[in-house]
């Protein structure tokens, strides 16, 4: 019932040739001009800082501007206070946490995986941007972030879904995140109802960022379209529940 083997073989080759021709036709009729991106060296290895605002920072900064009302009271940030200074208002105390004892700006030298030197309920806001990917035991770090926030305190988080690898002495770049992993990570510590997570970016923003182009090189409409299948950065807000 299988027919003439030679005819079957001819049919098979005809089908594969047709499929190959069809794919070639797609390539020819939907040509992509790689232009100046046809290179194996990125345009910038420095996230585009020398050209303008890195594309991930465009989203992070819009998110922080949107949440500026929460950057108030006792505010904690990692590495420096750049975002607290820029977006905070009514800040009564600004602290900077870093595991690096060589950071001259750090007011708290502690490992976020076990920051025993920081008391429970110490902060009203924790601006935790682009750091969790550097911490292998990321769940411990989020649990500590929850512990050191006061009831009603707000954690503002950004994590990369894609980025070049950070190579700095003493730093290891462990993780990239998805909307789902970030939501689950925060929900485990804060409770799902306390967390809002959103993916920002699109395929063009991702290509621009990985190449090291700056946000200023894209149009606002190109940046502000968010495709959940091709995010560049995940931004989240988690609120520590009030005690009952
Ligand atoms: C890339 S910076 C990100 C913070 C900065 N505010 C930003 O938005 O770019 C990462 C910082 O996290 C610090 N860091 C890495 N692992 C840490 C840990 N386990 N506990 C506390 N800080 C950590 C690094 O020393 C570095 O200062």
XYZ file of C-alpha atoms and ligand atoms in Angstrom:
271
model
C 0.000 0.000 0.000
C 3.081 2.246 0.098
C 3.280 2.476 -3.693
C 6.311 2.558 -5.926
C 9.389 3.368 -3.765
C 10.913 5.461 -6.553
C 7.730 7.531 -6.868
C 7.652 8.010 -3.074
C 11.282 9.189 -3.165
C 10.564 11.571 -6.058
C 7.555 12.935 -4.195
C 9.694 13.485 -1.104
C 12.378 15.377 -3.038
C 9.759 17.421 -4.861
C 8.204 18.391 -1.522
C 11.529 19.335 0.100
C 12.578 21.275 -3.014
C 9.254 23.129 -2.940
C 9.687 23.927 0.756
C 13.255 25.126 0.157
C 12.101 27.293 -2.768
C 9.233 28.682 -0.696
C 11.636 29.698 2.110
C 13.988 31.273 -0.424
C 11.068 33.197 -1.906
C 10.222 34.543 1.570
C 13.838 35.659 2.051
C 13.903 37.324 -1.367
C 10.520 39.035 -1.174
C 10.887 40.073 2.474
C 14.522 41.143 2.327
C 16.034 42.497 5.528
C 18.729 45.087 5.063
C 21.128 44.616 7.969
C 22.991 47.730 6.816
C 25.436 48.989 9.448
C 24.337 46.256 11.885
C 26.037 43.588 9.745
C 28.907 43.299 12.186
C 29.864 40.950 15.001
C 31.179 43.734 17.226
C 28.362 45.680 18.924
C 28.028 49.395 18.217
C 28.795 50.021 21.909
C 29.977 47.657 24.636
C 28.953 50.251 27.243
C 25.168 49.943 26.949
C 25.225 53.035 24.689
C 26.169 55.442 27.500
C 28.593 57.301 25.208
C 25.710 57.890 22.744
C 22.944 58.858 25.161
C 20.494 57.094 27.473
C 20.735 53.277 27.421
C 17.419 51.933 26.188
C 16.746 49.930 29.379
C 17.240 53.120 31.419
C 14.562 54.855 29.334
C 12.021 52.337 30.680
C 13.448 52.223 34.211
C 13.403 56.006 34.499
C 9.851 56.332 33.109
C 8.739 53.699 35.636
C 10.435 55.511 38.532
C 8.982 58.850 37.388
C 5.541 57.221 37.353
C 6.133 55.879 40.886
C 7.787 59.019 42.238
C 5.017 59.372 44.819
C 6.367 56.247 46.539
C 10.014 57.381 46.630
C 9.559 59.180 49.925
C 10.384 58.918 53.619
C 13.261 56.563 54.410
C 14.575 55.456 51.017
C 17.150 52.769 50.268
C 18.968 52.343 46.949
C 21.840 50.121 45.813
C 25.262 51.479 44.774
C 24.327 55.188 44.755
C 21.385 57.505 45.360
C 20.994 58.687 41.760
C 17.334 57.693 41.453
C 16.417 58.735 45.004
C 17.921 62.178 44.288
C 16.238 62.464 40.905
C 12.782 61.053 41.573
C 12.367 61.191 45.358
C 10.352 63.811 47.152
C 9.860 64.228 50.873
C 12.839 61.948 51.430
C 13.720 62.128 55.120
C 16.620 59.714 54.933
C 18.522 58.340 51.957
C 20.650 55.224 52.410
C 22.860 53.408 49.960
C 23.442 49.683 50.333
C 26.282 47.795 48.701
C 28.035 44.497 49.285
C 31.191 46.204 48.015
C 33.100 47.661 50.985
C 35.084 49.777 48.503
C 31.993 51.792 47.523
C 32.594 55.245 49.074
C 28.888 56.125 48.753
C 27.616 53.139 50.717
C 26.024 54.022 54.034
C 25.269 50.332 54.604
C 27.790 47.688 53.582
C 25.784 44.484 53.553
C 25.011 41.459 51.448
C 21.382 41.631 50.426
C 21.142 37.846 50.751
C 21.533 38.249 54.519
C 21.556 41.878 55.570
C 21.412 41.179 59.311
C 22.931 44.611 60.011
C 19.695 46.225 58.756
C 16.791 46.109 61.201
C 13.341 44.858 60.220
C 10.885 47.515 58.915
C 13.643 50.126 58.322
C 12.575 51.691 54.996
C 9.500 53.182 53.328
C 10.893 52.611 49.836
C 13.608 50.420 48.338
C 14.748 51.303 44.810
C 16.272 48.001 43.676
C 17.282 48.478 40.058
C 19.437 46.181 37.894
C 20.897 44.274 40.859
C 19.001 40.988 41.360
C 20.599 39.453 38.255
C 23.958 39.672 40.067
C 22.787 37.681 43.099
C 22.770 33.906 42.704
C 20.423 33.303 45.687
C 17.926 35.774 44.363
C 15.051 34.495 46.537
C 17.018 35.271 49.695
C 17.637 38.815 48.458
C 13.936 39.430 47.773
C 12.996 38.012 51.187
C 15.481 40.432 52.783
C 14.088 43.341 50.766
C 10.655 42.455 52.152
C 11.968 42.152 55.730
C 13.694 45.543 55.810
C 10.696 47.408 54.358
C 8.207 48.844 56.824
C 4.573 47.707 56.531
C 3.143 49.676 53.599
C 6.691 50.167 52.263
C 7.261 49.922 48.522
C 9.854 47.940 46.596
C 10.531 49.275 43.084
C 12.399 46.664 41.066
C 13.910 46.419 37.635
C 15.451 43.245 36.216
C 16.793 42.578 32.726
C 15.259 40.085 30.312
C 18.260 40.623 28.066
C 21.477 42.553 28.335
C 25.124 42.141 27.566
C 27.015 40.283 30.306
C 28.457 42.481 33.054
C 32.180 41.862 33.496
C 33.600 43.667 36.472
C 36.012 42.471 39.134
C 34.110 40.801 41.968
C 30.834 40.751 40.004
C 29.149 37.698 38.488
C 26.189 38.114 36.167
C 23.885 35.163 36.953
C 20.334 35.714 35.736
C 17.912 37.115 33.186
C 14.210 37.252 34.064
C 10.785 36.968 32.512
C 7.544 38.604 33.569
C 6.495 35.247 35.056
C 9.685 34.584 37.015
C 9.734 38.119 38.403
C 6.054 37.952 39.390
C 6.539 34.623 41.157
C 9.734 35.725 42.869
C 8.053 38.806 44.320
C 4.770 37.058 45.102
C 6.593 34.437 47.179
C 7.880 37.170 49.498
C 5.160 39.847 49.323
C 2.012 37.917 48.365
C 0.636 37.924 44.829
C -1.988 40.567 45.592
C 0.754 42.974 46.698
C 2.683 42.837 43.426
C 2.317 44.490 40.008
C 4.731 43.355 37.313
C 5.001 44.542 33.726
C 7.272 43.808 30.785
C 8.561 46.796 28.800
C 10.045 47.015 25.334
C 9.758 45.328 21.970
C 11.990 43.637 19.431
C 13.357 46.926 18.053
C 14.174 48.195 21.551
C 15.921 44.878 22.304
C 18.019 45.032 19.122
C 18.925 48.682 19.774
C 19.883 47.946 23.382
C 21.964 44.835 22.713
C 23.850 46.742 20.006
C 24.435 49.645 22.392
C 22.343 52.245 20.591
C 20.838 54.986 22.752
C 17.161 55.646 23.446
C 17.554 59.004 21.689
C 18.178 57.071 18.437
C 14.675 55.591 18.508
C 11.382 57.452 18.196
C 9.167 57.705 21.304
C 6.480 55.700 19.492
C 9.037 52.943 18.807
C 10.107 52.829 22.446
C 6.630 53.060 23.928
C 5.181 50.032 22.178
C 5.355 47.065 24.554
C 5.350 43.570 23.095
C 5.041 41.029 25.933
C 6.767 38.400 23.771
C 9.878 40.560 23.266
C 10.470 42.502 26.475
C 13.739 44.245 27.301
C 13.214 44.887 30.985
C 10.755 43.852 33.685
C 9.576 46.527 36.094
C 7.711 45.733 39.267
C 6.191 47.352 42.293
C 5.647 45.318 45.452
C 4.072 46.666 48.640
C 4.692 45.087 52.027
C 1.332 44.258 53.565
C 0.227 46.266 56.607
C 0.126 44.240 59.814
C -3.345 43.260 60.963
C 24.791 47.307 38.424
S 24.656 48.018 40.013
C 22.952 48.378 40.045
C 22.532 49.442 40.997
C 22.362 50.837 40.461
N 21.514 51.585 41.348
C 21.770 50.851 39.053
O 20.560 51.103 38.890
O 22.537 50.653 38.116
C 24.791 46.593 41.002
C 25.252 46.844 42.417
O 24.816 45.740 43.223
C 25.835 45.438 44.133
N 25.633 44.063 44.594
C 25.881 42.916 43.917
N 25.571 41.856 44.679
C 25.092 42.338 45.848
C 24.622 41.728 47.042
N 24.574 40.405 47.171
N 24.222 42.525 48.054
C 24.277 43.876 47.934
N 24.721 44.518 46.826
C 25.118 43.747 45.795
C 27.103 45.657 43.343
O 28.243 45.800 44.194
C 26.759 46.951 42.583
O 27.084 48.090 43.333
